[in-house]
Amino acid sequence: MPVEWNEADQVFHLYNKKVSYLIQIVYGKYPAHLYWGRRVQVLQPSSILSFKGRAFSPTTEPADLKFSLDTLPQEYPAFGNGDFREPAYQLRTHDGSTITEFVYDSHEILKGKRPLKGLPSSYIEDDSEADTLVITMVDAILGIGLNLNYTIYRDLDVITRSAYFEHLGSHAIEIHKCMSMSVDFHESNWDWLHLHGTWARERHIERRPLLHGIQTISSTRGASSHQHNPFLALLSKDATEEFGDVYGISLMYSGNYQASIEVDPFDKTRLSIGINPFDFIWLINPGEMFQTPEAVMVYSSEGIGGMSRTFHKLLRTRVCRGVYRDKTRPILINNWEATYFNFTEKKLKELADMSKGLGIELFVLDDGWFGHRDNDKSSLGDWVVNKKKLPHGIKGLADYIQNKGMQFGLWVEPEMVSPDSNLYRKHPDWCLHVPGRSRTLSRNQLVLDLSREEVCDFLIKTLTNIFSSAPISYVKWDMNRNMTEVGSAALPPERQKETAHRYMLGLYRILETLTESFPDILFESCSGGGGRFDPGIFYYMPQTWTSDDTDAVERLKIQYGTSIVYPAITMGAHVSEVPNHQVGRMTPLQMRCNVAMAANLGFELNVDKLSNEDQTMIVEQISLYHQIKEIVLFGDQFRLLSPFEGMDTAWMYVTQNQEQAVVFYYKTLATPNPPFFRLKLRGLNPKLKYKINNAEQPFYGDELMQIGKDMPLIKKDYSSFIFYIKAI
Ligand code: DGJ
């Protein structure tokens, strides 16, 4: 049983083969954090905490002057009765006070894991896969229950947490802050790592030492954002890709979030993640409840790589859902960079004809097919086909594509409205706005108010009609701006600060309904590339357009950084034209293909204008992709060389049975007369013999991992190689 309750010591031990998490109820009231990390056996868990009197640290236990909430490592700390650090939550009561006294009331240990109502969460397929602990705390004066939910997976080094407020009292209260998890480490000699960026430069890695005080990352944009992914990790100072202790936390949520780390004067570290408390207030009336999103907590004793592989497995197998979860995805061509808004049915058909000949399997029609949208200034909201561009409608084009033996996919951006649209003219109050204030535009558009039920219902109906109107196998769901003037015409003044979270609940309802109604459609999420690349979105749509930056060199960093949390199967990666549309760089087709083949391969260029030589190369690359795609998409990833550290990048994927692997090696700028170089592989079975690219000479796994594989002498910028490795 992976959750044990030791009544005598008042200690919970959540464990699996590799991880332990220990909580102690102190003074019968306070859930204190004892330990999280490598699996331990503890004979005397209650001796872990040590209390020492500290000046200016008040005590809630007059009989024990050494005890203070200010120095107690806690599980879900409050503010206002002695702990001066960042609280996990704050409520404002009807009398205006923010003082609460939640104390332990009871607990329950359950087999399995429950889904969260209206929110994405990781799941199980069988009750034996996980156990759940629910600690119930109660504030007797307010009559409010606070449930702290913990689930530990049996075969994954993952603990998930969330909090749930249940109002059984008699006065409305406001929730001003409610993180999904908080945990206090006993030490602070860590580094921390996070993924930062912006549009076209997402998820770059930054590692820094922890300092005293609060360090935080967040989003206030109404989306998880290009700027900071909802993830951070604490790393032991010696942690590398392969070795060391790493603690990763991530939030299953696609909206505003905050993750913070506080190092206190006694060198303890408080880590938390949840909905961003800034600009958030949620009112709960008696009889109502509030559920926080779920936090995913991963511990790895095998460095950053070990953490990533755990996140990958969880996301791939217990977050993503639907028929495509376990299926490779069709190789697609998207017309966006080939035509932008300027296309005709004839041009699209030519692109499709040529693509089919090259072995491409799915044709995606991007932005510009509806209303009078010839640029980004109009028509979002008017989801009616533009007959000037597509005289035979979506159905005509989709049928043509399908008759060729290809699948057809369509782009939509349902969450938005253009001021120049019939929808906006009819319902000017359906967008997020504050009466009397300006409505700030971004990409000439406004955000529909998905906190309103009728707006969500309208979108469900409209999209259901479109998706049923033609043979549509794939949908690209875009979202091209962040929120401003966040207010809803449908909410009373005291609920205005609920708008952003209600929007997310509305979005999740729409996605749940549509993905249930159209189980065979492959949904790809997009927000100007990777502006909403988070675990929450993957619960509904199993892949995301990784970035609008399709340059092969930039993509190395973006895909490498993304892989810190997300597996290759969640990333869309396209081969595009040169000079590259984002950075103007010229890279060889081979390099562009080899980068895109490390994820879900697609194309986004005028294939009808390619030279014969390039066409032949694409045919060959596609055939290679078919050989390696299962290894890339379902294998374990090992990062070998980082593009953030030099001109070389390498990563590899290994099948679960270690019988096949594929290594990708890229050199951006060549060095004159370069040194000899052996690349040390990882993740192979040391005892198995492997052949590389079917060459005669086999190597042992340990040989390839310890001595390494000799790499070719590179004399050209933007060189790249793929090695297919198979056990004999
Ligand atoms: C942003 C996306 O990331 C692009 O791929 C493309 O779909 C455009 N939007 C279309 O407006």
XYZ file of C-alpha atoms and ligand atoms in Angstrom:
739
model
C 0.000 0.000 0.000
C 1.888 3.141 -1.095
C 0.176 5.419 1.429
C 0.769 4.428 5.048
C -0.555 6.136 8.139
C 1.481 5.712 11.285
C -0.996 6.660 13.963
C 1.517 6.622 16.826
C 3.855 9.073 15.098
C 1.064 10.836 13.215
C 3.023 10.373 10.005
C 1.871 9.651 6.454
C 4.345 7.906 4.197
C 3.563 8.015 0.477
C 5.969 5.843 -1.447
C 6.675 3.712 -4.448
C 9.855 1.829 -5.345
C 11.885 4.975 -5.861
C 10.214 7.884 -4.059
C 9.146 8.727 -0.515
C 7.046 11.654 0.660
C 6.502 12.125 4.395
C 3.994 14.326 6.182
C 3.560 14.657 9.913
C 0.552 16.084 11.711
C 2.133 18.208 14.432
C 0.220 18.980 17.607
C -2.696 17.162 16.059
C -3.235 20.271 13.912
C -0.556 21.240 11.418
C 0.452 19.120 8.401
C 4.233 19.492 8.413
C 6.499 18.452 5.590
C 9.139 15.936 6.621
C 10.685 14.704 3.409
C 10.368 14.275 -0.353
C 12.988 12.415 -2.348
C 14.653 9.055 -2.890
C 12.793 6.174 -1.228
C 13.665 5.849 2.479
C 12.715 3.660 5.383
C 12.279 5.708 8.524
C 12.318 4.202 11.961
C 11.744 7.455 13.768
C 10.000 9.862 11.429
C 8.756 12.039 14.252
C 12.361 12.933 15.106
C 12.911 14.609 11.737
C 11.543 17.971 12.799
C 13.618 19.975 15.192
C 12.261 22.999 16.986
C 14.553 25.777 18.124
C 13.322 29.066 19.546
C 13.924 32.003 17.226
C 13.567 35.671 18.041
C 10.657 37.286 16.209
C 9.105 33.923 15.322
C 5.784 33.821 17.201
C 4.233 30.651 18.568
C 0.671 29.412 18.379
C 1.444 26.870 21.129
C 2.068 28.814 24.365
C 3.274 25.644 26.116
C 6.054 25.227 23.561
C 7.937 28.438 22.972
C 10.280 26.718 20.559
C 7.454 25.952 18.181
C 6.587 28.454 15.486
C 4.730 28.193 12.213
C 7.390 30.592 10.963
C 10.013 27.849 11.055
C 7.836 24.777 10.637
C 8.230 23.118 7.227
C 4.618 22.973 6.118
C 2.383 21.384 3.514
C -0.149 24.152 2.909
C 0.796 27.201 4.979
C -1.395 30.135 5.956
C -0.441 33.756 6.519
C -1.357 35.778 9.577
C -0.673 33.531 12.533
C 3.056 33.336 12.700
C 4.407 32.232 9.352
C 5.752 35.291 7.537
C 6.739 33.415 4.387
C 4.681 33.080 1.186
C 1.368 31.464 2.098
C -0.253 28.731 0.034
C -3.647 30.380 0.375
C -5.470 33.386 1.683
C -9.188 33.851 2.270
C -11.047 37.059 3.065
C -14.004 36.524 5.326
C -17.282 38.452 5.546
C -15.891 40.641 8.340
C -12.987 41.740 6.163
C -10.363 39.709 7.979
C -7.911 37.372 6.264
C -7.098 35.336 9.349
C -7.942 31.659 9.177
C -7.107 28.718 11.403
C -7.375 25.546 9.386
C -6.342 22.534 11.409
C -6.206 18.831 10.676
C -9.594 17.195 11.018
C -9.424 13.777 9.381
C -7.994 11.903 6.446
C -8.891 9.271 3.910
C -6.679 6.883 1.970
C -8.185 5.765 -1.322
C -7.225 3.306 -4.029
C -6.714 4.971 -7.395
C -7.142 8.608 -8.336
C -10.192 10.771 -8.918
C -10.561 13.150 -11.870
C -10.972 16.854 -11.098
C -14.329 18.307 -11.993
C -14.090 20.624 -15.001
C -10.296 20.673 -14.978
C -7.658 18.558 -16.691
C -5.774 16.068 -14.551
C -3.491 13.115 -14.948
C -5.408 9.860 -14.809
C -5.083 6.137 -14.191
C -6.468 3.234 -16.164
C -6.645 0.867 -13.235
C -7.043 1.533 -9.512
C -3.842 -0.343 -8.771
C -1.795 2.325 -10.599
C -1.991 4.906 -7.810
C -3.163 5.681 -4.295
C -4.600 8.896 -2.991
C -4.429 10.574 0.378
C -6.939 13.275 1.259
C -6.140 15.324 4.343
C -9.123 17.348 5.491
C -8.491 20.541 7.418
C -11.260 22.617 8.927
C -11.610 26.200 10.047
C -14.267 25.814 12.728
C -15.205 29.487 12.863
C -15.723 29.839 9.113
C -17.165 26.362 8.665
C -14.931 25.743 5.683
C -13.261 22.478 4.810
C -9.959 22.356 2.961
C -9.007 19.056 1.371
C -5.392 18.497 0.421
C -5.247 15.786 -2.238
C -2.084 13.762 -2.835
C -1.771 10.945 -5.353
C 1.294 8.789 -5.721
C 1.734 6.675 -8.848
C 2.976 3.127 -8.413
C 5.247 2.966 -11.464
C 6.005 6.635 -12.099
C 7.997 8.859 -9.754
C 5.138 11.294 -9.703
C 3.062 12.814 -6.943
C 0.133 14.989 -7.926
C -1.464 17.503 -5.626
C -4.444 19.819 -5.570
C -6.542 21.604 -2.973
C -10.307 21.756 -2.655
C -12.288 24.240 -0.545
C -15.743 23.225 0.582
C -17.935 25.895 2.126
C -20.211 24.526 4.841
C -20.431 27.786 6.775
C -22.916 30.606 6.642
C -21.205 33.630 5.081
C -19.745 34.155 1.619
C -15.956 34.275 1.568
C -13.410 35.357 -1.025
C -10.472 33.214 -2.023
C -7.588 35.564 -2.769
C -4.969 32.898 -3.199
C -5.038 29.105 -3.428
C -1.952 27.380 -4.747
C -2.184 23.818 -5.983
C 0.765 22.732 -3.874
C 3.359 24.066 -1.508
C 6.310 22.206 -0.056
C 9.125 23.213 2.301
C 12.595 21.771 1.843
C 14.927 21.672 4.839
C 17.796 23.187 2.877
C 18.454 25.784 0.203
C 21.682 24.851 -1.546
C 19.921 24.305 -4.841
C 20.011 25.706 -8.331
C 16.736 26.302 -10.068
C 15.847 25.853 -13.679
C 12.996 27.279 -15.708
C 11.949 27.737 -19.330
C 11.613 31.311 -20.527
C 11.125 32.946 -23.913
C 8.823 34.926 -26.105
C 6.985 34.455 -29.399
C 9.221 32.492 -31.841
C 11.788 31.862 -29.089
C 9.967 29.655 -26.626
C 11.236 27.534 -23.745
C 14.877 28.493 -23.552
C 16.608 26.995 -20.557
C 17.874 29.132 -17.687
C 19.632 27.692 -14.639
C 20.557 29.893 -11.689
C 21.538 29.548 -8.056
C 18.837 30.051 -5.452
C 19.212 33.201 -3.406
C 17.574 34.372 -0.210
C 14.150 35.876 -0.749
C 11.476 35.114 -3.284
C 12.165 34.155 -6.885
C 9.169 33.688 -9.046
C 7.897 33.049 -12.555
C 4.336 33.646 -13.624
C 1.860 34.519 -16.315
C -0.716 37.304 -16.170
C -1.592 36.932 -19.885
C -4.613 34.670 -19.626
C -2.550 31.852 -21.136
C 0.290 29.787 -19.770
C 2.404 31.927 -22.144
C 5.440 31.964 -24.415
C 7.245 33.915 -21.707
C 7.486 31.327 -18.924
C 6.334 27.757 -19.071
C 4.335 26.667 -15.991
C 7.217 24.555 -14.742
C 10.293 24.892 -12.603
C 12.819 22.559 -11.067
C 15.126 22.572 -8.081
C 18.464 20.936 -8.791
C 21.216 19.793 -6.462
C 24.335 21.829 -7.208
C 26.018 18.827 -8.819
C 22.973 17.823 -10.883
C 23.630 17.194 -14.567
C 21.616 15.544 -17.315
C 22.487 12.155 -15.836
C 23.194 12.567 -12.138
C 21.938 14.371 -9.086
C 18.682 15.167 -7.353
C 16.090 17.039 -9.343
C 12.609 18.121 -8.246
C 10.331 19.306 -11.034
C 6.908 20.877 -10.576
C 4.459 21.637 -13.315
C 0.882 22.891 -13.430
C -1.939 21.232 -15.381
C -3.418 24.565 -16.315
C -3.412 26.777 -19.395
C -4.101 30.170 -17.828
C -2.521 32.619 -15.384
C -0.220 30.877 -12.955
C 2.543 31.600 -10.505
C 5.396 29.374 -9.391
C 7.616 30.642 -6.642
C 10.539 29.675 -4.503
C 11.307 31.386 -1.233
C 14.531 30.890 0.674
C 14.083 31.979 4.281
C 16.739 33.226 6.723
C 17.205 29.706 8.100
C 17.966 28.384 4.626
C 14.749 26.512 4.170
C 13.153 26.581 0.747
C 9.459 26.933 0.039
C 8.285 25.890 -3.401
C 4.768 26.409 -4.716
C 2.737 26.523 -7.910
C -0.878 27.371 -8.682
C -3.260 29.901 -10.186
C -1.678 33.350 -10.155
C -3.099 35.142 -7.103
C -2.499 38.485 -8.822
C -5.794 39.852 -10.135
C -7.684 36.803 -8.887
C -10.495 36.692 -6.347
C -13.056 33.907 -6.231
C -16.235 34.221 -4.228
C -17.644 31.093 -2.616
C -21.053 31.068 -1.082
C -22.181 28.601 1.550
C -22.743 25.245 -0.121
C -20.225 25.965 -2.914
C -16.755 24.577 -3.502
C -13.548 25.578 -5.258
C -11.116 23.155 -6.837
C -7.559 24.234 -7.692
C -5.828 22.876 -10.790
C -3.530 19.911 -10.337
C 0.207 20.218 -9.744
C 2.511 17.476 -10.954
C 5.600 16.849 -8.826
C 8.436 14.717 -10.165
C 11.492 13.595 -8.244
C 14.510 12.221 -10.070
C 17.741 10.861 -8.641
C 18.971 10.533 -12.212
C 19.466 14.184 -13.023
C 17.502 16.432 -15.326
C 17.210 13.680 -17.940
C 15.562 11.353 -15.409
C 13.055 14.049 -14.500
C 12.266 14.687 -18.159
C 11.696 11.016 -18.899
C 9.229 10.787 -16.015
C 7.337 13.865 -17.215
C 7.392 12.451 -20.752
C 5.926 9.133 -19.705
C 3.227 10.733 -17.583
C 2.231 13.176 -20.327
C 2.361 10.585 -23.075
C 0.454 7.862 -21.282
C -1.572 9.401 -18.448
C -2.333 12.977 -19.528
C -2.890 12.823 -23.295
C -6.055 10.952 -24.174
C -7.912 9.671 -27.209
C -7.135 7.468 -30.164
C -3.997 9.392 -31.070
C -2.406 8.895 -27.662
C -0.767 5.661 -28.759
C -0.649 6.337 -32.496
C 1.966 7.946 -34.698
C 0.604 11.060 -36.363
C 0.192 11.578 -40.113
C 2.947 13.545 -41.852
C 1.316 16.831 -42.764
C 1.723 19.774 -45.057
C 0.395 23.123 -43.868
C -0.145 25.906 -46.406
C 0.579 28.822 -44.011
C 4.174 29.719 -44.871
C 3.585 28.661 -48.479
C 0.714 31.059 -49.155
C -0.230 32.961 -45.983
C -3.698 34.452 -46.662
C -3.163 34.573 -50.372
C -4.398 31.291 -51.840
C -6.884 29.909 -54.340
C -8.454 26.498 -54.521
C -6.246 25.801 -57.533
C -3.061 26.614 -55.611
C -4.102 24.453 -52.658
C -4.855 21.555 -54.970
C -1.447 21.919 -56.621
C 0.222 21.833 -53.213
C -1.803 18.755 -52.287
C -1.023 16.993 -55.579
C 2.685 17.510 -55.156
C 2.586 16.579 -51.456
C 0.871 13.321 -52.175
C 3.626 12.424 -54.616
C 6.235 13.058 -51.950
C 4.565 10.773 -49.422
C 2.851 13.431 -47.285
C -0.312 12.101 -45.656
C -2.381 15.059 -44.427
C -3.128 18.426 -45.990
C -3.871 21.276 -43.570
C -5.638 24.431 -44.666
C -4.527 27.237 -42.348
C -5.867 30.754 -41.703
C -7.805 32.760 -44.323
C -10.558 30.389 -45.546
C -13.553 32.184 -43.976
C -15.424 35.509 -43.997
C -13.459 38.055 -46.013
C -10.179 37.322 -44.307
C -7.420 38.339 -46.713
C -5.229 39.571 -43.888
C -5.372 39.487 -40.095
C -7.696 42.481 -39.842
C -11.088 40.804 -40.104
C -13.565 37.942 -39.895
C -12.601 35.986 -36.769
C -15.964 34.821 -35.469
C -17.535 34.492 -38.930
C -16.813 30.846 -39.571
C -18.379 30.768 -43.028
C -16.319 29.696 -46.006
C -15.066 32.362 -48.406
C -16.478 31.174 -51.725
C -14.218 33.484 -53.676
C -11.221 31.502 -52.507
C -12.921 28.128 -52.202
C -15.794 28.004 -54.723
C -16.576 24.393 -53.790
C -16.467 25.082 -50.079
C -14.485 23.240 -47.455
C -16.263 20.077 -48.453
C -15.217 20.426 -52.076
C -11.574 20.805 -51.148
C -11.674 18.139 -48.436
C -13.291 15.651 -50.805
C -10.646 16.359 -53.437
C -7.888 15.744 -50.880
C -9.558 12.652 -49.522
C -10.047 11.220 -53.007
C -6.307 11.545 -53.526
C -5.812 9.256 -50.521
C -4.771 12.032 -48.154
C -6.434 13.282 -44.991
C -7.734 16.823 -44.676
C -7.217 19.220 -41.756
C -8.522 22.679 -40.962
C -7.311 25.698 -38.951
C -9.648 27.549 -36.591
C -9.176 30.285 -34.013
C -12.462 30.021 -32.134
C -11.605 31.975 -28.986
C -11.264 35.261 -30.873
C -13.388 37.859 -32.588
C -12.401 40.589 -35.059
C -14.103 43.962 -34.548
C -14.716 43.732 -38.300
C -16.992 40.686 -38.130
C -20.717 40.004 -38.138
C -20.335 38.240 -34.808
C -18.904 41.358 -33.160
C -21.504 43.619 -34.766
C -24.234 41.349 -33.400
C -22.721 40.703 -29.946
C -20.332 43.529 -29.022
C -20.528 42.452 -25.379
C -19.351 38.905 -26.086
C -15.689 39.852 -25.773
C -13.662 40.406 -22.630
C -13.996 44.091 -21.807
C -14.683 46.641 -19.120
C -17.631 48.931 -19.884
C -16.580 52.461 -20.792
C -12.910 51.514 -21.233
C -10.937 51.033 -24.438
C -10.837 47.551 -25.899
C -7.148 47.019 -26.542
C -6.437 45.190 -29.772
C -3.665 42.732 -30.379
C -3.221 41.340 -33.898
C -6.365 43.401 -34.620
C -8.554 41.102 -32.563
C -10.407 40.764 -29.267
C -10.849 37.758 -27.007
C -14.282 36.183 -26.727
C -15.595 35.953 -23.189
C -15.522 32.221 -22.555
C -16.577 32.801 -18.967
C -20.073 33.187 -20.497
C -21.992 30.007 -20.985
C -23.818 31.184 -24.111
C -20.538 32.110 -25.816
C -19.185 28.625 -25.142
C -22.435 27.069 -26.360
C -22.264 29.166 -29.523
C -18.717 27.958 -30.190
C -19.595 24.331 -29.547
C -22.492 24.585 -31.994
C -20.558 26.473 -34.675
C -17.556 24.173 -34.524
C -19.705 21.042 -34.438
C -21.280 22.203 -37.691
C -17.939 22.884 -39.336
C -16.318 19.654 -38.178
C -19.291 17.640 -39.431
C -19.553 19.466 -42.736
C -16.655 17.714 -44.477
C -14.248 14.818 -43.997
C -12.029 16.600 -41.448
C -9.398 14.429 -39.759
C -7.313 17.107 -38.084
C -7.946 20.497 -36.498
C -5.377 23.157 -35.691
C -6.803 25.200 -32.786
C -5.044 28.547 -32.726
C -5.118 31.435 -30.215
C -3.212 34.517 -31.256
C -3.328 37.088 -28.522
C -3.298 37.480 -24.758
C -6.016 38.989 -22.600
C -6.467 42.649 -21.728
C -9.344 44.468 -19.986
C -10.233 41.177 -18.351
C -13.853 41.647 -17.380
C -17.144 40.021 -18.245
C -20.451 41.690 -19.045
C -22.190 38.647 -17.586
C -20.637 38.717 -14.123
C -21.624 40.932 -11.168
C -18.999 43.357 -9.801
C -17.992 41.051 -6.958
C -17.200 38.263 -9.435
C -15.215 40.258 -12.033
C -11.911 38.872 -10.797
C -13.134 35.358 -11.518
C -13.243 36.079 -15.240
C -9.836 34.727 -16.250
C -10.294 31.425 -14.410
C -13.907 31.102 -15.557
C -12.570 31.582 -19.107
C -10.314 28.565 -18.633
C -13.190 26.495 -17.264
C -15.247 27.518 -20.307
C -12.435 26.624 -22.685
C -11.969 23.235 -21.038
C -15.718 22.555 -21.318
C -15.663 23.372 -25.024
C -12.644 21.165 -25.611
C -14.072 18.293 -23.575
C -17.338 18.426 -25.527
C -15.726 18.659 -28.960
C -13.063 16.035 -28.392
C -15.764 13.697 -27.110
C -17.993 14.382 -30.128
C -15.134 14.035 -32.616
C -12.932 11.306 -31.151
C -11.236 10.577 -34.475
C -10.069 14.110 -35.149
C -6.442 14.793 -34.298
C -6.419 18.166 -32.512
C -3.254 20.248 -32.576
C -3.156 23.186 -30.203
C -1.382 26.398 -31.114
C -1.008 29.863 -29.689
C 1.198 31.742 -32.111
C 3.289 28.572 -31.891
C 4.014 27.584 -28.304
C 2.168 30.215 -26.261
C -0.017 27.619 -24.557
C 2.277 24.611 -24.361
C 1.228 23.149 -21.031
C 0.076 19.844 -19.506
C -3.493 21.159 -19.191
C -3.888 21.596 -22.933
C -2.468 18.125 -23.661
C -5.376 16.562 -21.770
C -7.558 17.659 -24.697
C -5.223 18.045 -27.670
C -2.331 15.591 -27.909
C 0.072 17.842 -29.809
C 0.994 21.529 -30.049
C 2.631 23.619 -32.753
C 5.916 24.074 -30.915
C 6.857 27.485 -32.278
C 6.218 29.835 -35.180
C 9.968 29.792 -35.586
C 10.701 27.107 -38.165
C 14.409 27.879 -38.586
C 16.357 24.651 -38.037
C 19.006 26.270 -35.850
C 16.546 28.116 -33.616
C 14.430 24.991 -33.443
C 17.294 23.042 -31.861
C 17.085 25.260 -28.803
C 13.297 25.376 -28.793
C 12.871 21.606 -29.126
C 15.690 20.879 -26.670
C 14.216 23.277 -24.088
C 10.703 21.955 -24.669
C 11.936 18.401 -24.088
C 12.851 19.316 -20.503
C 9.184 18.624 -19.704
C 7.395 17.553 -22.891
C 7.919 14.426 -25.024
C 8.577 14.532 -28.767
C 5.078 13.235 -29.513
C 3.577 16.482 -28.178
C 5.630 18.675 -30.545
C 4.695 19.698 -34.084
C 7.825 20.351 -36.184
C 7.805 21.469 -39.831
C 10.330 21.707 -42.615
C 9.987 25.198 -44.085
C 11.458 27.328 -46.838
C 14.819 29.131 -46.953
C 15.682 31.909 -46.474
C 13.772 31.201 -43.288
C 10.797 33.494 -42.772
C 11.639 34.306 -39.156
C 15.413 34.768 -39.185
C 16.386 34.808 -42.856
C 18.866 31.953 -42.381
C 19.803 29.543 -45.168
C 20.098 25.981 -43.930
C 20.293 22.843 -46.060
C 17.116 20.815 -46.552
C 18.734 17.826 -44.873
C 19.305 19.793 -41.656
C 15.732 21.116 -41.702
C 14.387 17.584 -42.169
C 16.631 16.105 -39.506
C 15.441 18.663 -36.950
C 11.748 18.221 -37.774
C 12.076 14.435 -37.713
C 12.889 14.578 -34.002
C 9.179 15.240 -33.345
C 5.901 15.009 -35.348
C 7.178 15.670 -38.848
C 5.401 18.124 -41.107
C 6.098 20.460 -44.027
C 5.207 24.093 -44.533
C 6.588 25.302 -47.862
C 5.885 25.526 -51.567
C 6.588 21.892 -52.348
C 5.412 22.567 -55.907
C 8.459 24.795 -56.429
C 11.098 22.391 -55.139
C 13.961 21.247 -57.367
C 13.999 17.597 -58.420
C 16.936 17.011 -56.127
C 15.036 18.422 -53.111
C 11.972 16.381 -53.992
C 14.066 13.217 -54.030
C 15.564 14.130 -50.690
C 12.131 14.665 -49.153
C 10.947 11.275 -50.400
C 14.020 9.668 -48.837
C 13.654 11.563 -45.582
C 10.009 10.585 -45.299
C 10.905 6.971 -45.824
C 13.558 7.250 -43.089
C 11.012 8.927 -40.821
C 8.666 5.956 -41.182
C 11.506 3.735 -40.046
C 12.337 5.770 -36.932
C 9.101 7.541 -35.962
C 7.908 4.970 -33.419
C 11.253 5.172 -31.645
C 11.142 8.979 -31.545
C 7.507 9.274 -30.544
C 7.247 6.446 -28.002
C 10.861 5.977 -26.906
C 12.758 7.337 -23.920
C 14.689 10.474 -24.736
C 18.290 11.104 -23.707
C 19.768 14.547 -24.339
C 23.458 14.238 -25.160
C 24.709 17.689 -26.203
C 23.008 20.994 -25.538
C 22.563 23.721 -28.169
C 22.721 26.210 -25.298
C 26.344 25.254 -24.673
C 28.006 25.265 -28.068
C 27.708 24.427 -31.747
C 26.819 20.775 -31.235
C 23.440 19.328 -30.368
C 22.643 15.664 -29.929
C 19.761 13.694 -28.527
C 18.627 10.132 -28.845
C 15.519 8.033 -28.353
C 15.525 4.437 -27.175
C 12.635 1.970 -27.354
C 11.276 0.686 -24.062
C 12.849 -2.743 -24.679
C 16.204 -1.082 -25.555
C 16.386 -2.970 -28.832
C 16.260 0.052 -31.120
C 17.482 3.602 -30.843
C 17.938 6.620 -33.034
C 20.591 9.264 -32.509
C 20.369 12.785 -33.936
C 23.554 14.821 -34.139
C 23.667 18.411 -35.417
C 26.494 20.861 -35.921
C 25.498 24.476 -36.471
C 28.760 26.273 -37.297
C 31.738 24.162 -38.348
C 35.160 24.553 -36.723
C 38.301 24.543 -38.891
C 40.487 21.476 -38.409
C 38.219 20.235 -35.586
C 39.256 17.933 -32.773
C 38.426 14.209 -32.834
C 35.075 13.600 -31.284
C 33.313 10.555 -29.863
C 29.684 10.880 -28.878
C 28.795 8.871 -25.778
C 25.380 7.304 -26.173
C 22.961 6.567 -23.356
C 20.024 4.413 -22.433
C 21.190 1.299 -24.310
C 21.437 -2.167 -22.809
C 25.151 -2.515 -21.952
C 25.094 -6.219 -22.736
C 23.360 -6.115 -26.099
C 25.196 -5.923 -29.407
C 24.000 -3.172 -31.726
C 24.475 -2.387 -35.396
C 24.569 1.236 -36.502
C 22.830 2.075 -39.780
C 22.993 -1.626 -40.631
C 26.797 -1.586 -40.920
C 28.530 -4.971 -40.617
C 30.460 -4.174 -37.489
C 28.388 -4.415 -34.257
C 29.163 -2.681 -30.945
C 28.198 -3.544 -27.404
C 25.841 -1.152 -25.681
C 28.408 -0.388 -22.987
C 31.027 0.243 -25.665
C 28.775 2.865 -27.283
C 27.922 4.412 -23.939
C 31.328 4.390 -22.229
C 33.740 4.729 -25.158
C 31.349 6.436 -27.505
C 30.699 6.480 -31.197
C 33.251 8.118 -33.428
C 31.679 11.109 -35.171
C 32.360 12.189 -38.749
C 34.741 15.067 -39.410
C 32.485 18.015 -40.169
C 33.554 20.616 -42.686
C 30.266 22.355 -43.342
C 27.971 24.615 -41.374
C 24.543 23.155 -40.564
C 25.532 19.520 -40.861
C 23.377 16.834 -39.360
C 23.298 13.055 -39.033
C 20.820 10.414 -37.976
C 22.055 7.035 -36.753
C 19.637 4.158 -36.546
C 20.716 1.622 -33.974
C 19.366 -1.895 -33.753
C 20.202 -4.771 -31.447
C 21.237 -8.029 -33.109
C -0.215 31.580 -35.726
C 0.218 30.170 -35.954
O 1.229 29.824 -35.078
C 0.643 30.017 -37.418
O 1.145 28.735 -37.614
C -0.529 30.308 -38.283
O -1.531 29.349 -38.077
C -1.051 31.700 -38.001
N -1.319 31.879 -36.611
C -2.304 31.965 -38.781
O -2.858 33.146 -38.474
